[in-house]
Amino acid sequence: IVQKNKHIRLLLQIHDELVFEIDDTDKAEMNKLIQAIHELMTHIYTLSVPMDVDIKIGPRWGSLEPFTSVE
């Protein structure tokens, strides 16, 4: 869903952080994209310890908030 979607782009990688840009889309589609990113990053590689993935969203880097769902 993430690789084939024209509404999302990987903009930047800073150490272990990835910054994506998601075009304005309906809230259900945005929630689906964010959940797909979380699922992908959580299970991208099998480790002996669980992978902790935090997702934050916002219009600017300085105003990011933890993701629960897009309202």
Coordinates of C-alpha atoms in Angstrom, one line a residue:
I1 CA 0.0 0.0 0.0
V2 CA 2.8 2.4 0.8
Q3 CA 5.1 1.6 -2.2
K4 CA 2.4 1.9 -4.8
N5 CA 0.6 5.0 -3.4
K6 CA 1.1 8.3 -5.1
H7 CA -0.1 10.2 -2.0
I8 CA 2.9 9.4 0.1
R9 CA 6.6 10.2 -0.2
L10 CA 9.7 9.4 1.9
L11 CA 11.3 12.8 2.3
L12 CA 14.1 12.3 4.7
Q13 CA 16.0 9.8 6.8
I14 CA 17.8 11.1 9.9
H15 CA 19.6 8.2 11.7
D16 CA 16.8 5.9 12.7
E17 CA 13.9 8.3 11.9
L18 CA 12.0 8.5 8.6
V19 CA 10.0 11.6 7.5
F20 CA 7.1 11.0 5.2
E21 CA 4.9 13.5 3.4
I22 CA 1.3 12.5 2.8
D23 CA -0.8 14.6 0.5
D24 CA -4.1 15.8 1.7
T25 CA -6.4 12.8 1.3
D26 CA -9.5 11.7 3.1
K27 CA -9.1 10.8 6.8
A28 CA -9.8 7.1 6.3
E29 CA -7.1 6.8 3.6
M30 CA -4.6 8.7 5.7
N31 CA -5.3 6.4 8.7
K32 CA -4.8 3.4 6.4
L33 CA -1.5 4.8 5.1
I34 CA -0.2 5.6 8.6
Q35 CA -1.2 2.1 9.9
A36 CA 0.5 0.5 6.9
I37 CA 3.7 2.4 7.6
H38 CA 3.6 1.3 11.3
E39 CA 3.0 -2.3 10.3
L40 CA 5.8 -2.3 7.8
M41 CA 8.3 -0.7 10.1
T42 CA 7.4 -2.9 13.1
H43 CA 7.9 -6.1 11.0
I44 CA 10.6 -5.0 8.5
Y45 CA 13.2 -7.2 10.1
T46 CA 13.0 -10.1 12.6
L47 CA 14.9 -9.3 15.8
S48 CA 15.1 -11.1 19.2
V49 CA 13.5 -8.1 20.8
P50 CA 10.3 -6.2 19.7
M51 CA 10.8 -3.2 17.4
D52 CA 9.4 -0.1 19.0
V53 CA 7.9 2.3 16.4
D54 CA 6.6 5.7 17.3
I55 CA 4.6 7.7 14.8
K56 CA 4.0 11.4 15.1
I57 CA 2.0 13.6 12.7
G58 CA 1.7 17.3 12.1
P59 CA 2.0 20.0 9.5
R60 CA 5.5 21.1 10.6
W61 CA 8.4 19.3 12.3
G62 CA 8.1 21.5 15.4
S63 CA 4.4 20.7 15.9
L64 CA 4.4 16.9 15.6
E65 CA 2.1 15.0 18.0
P66 CA 1.8 11.3 18.7
F67 CA -0.5 9.6 16.2
T68 CA -3.7 8.0 17.5
S69 CA -5.9 8.5 14.5
V70 CA -6.7 11.3 12.1
E71 CA -9.9 13.0 13.2

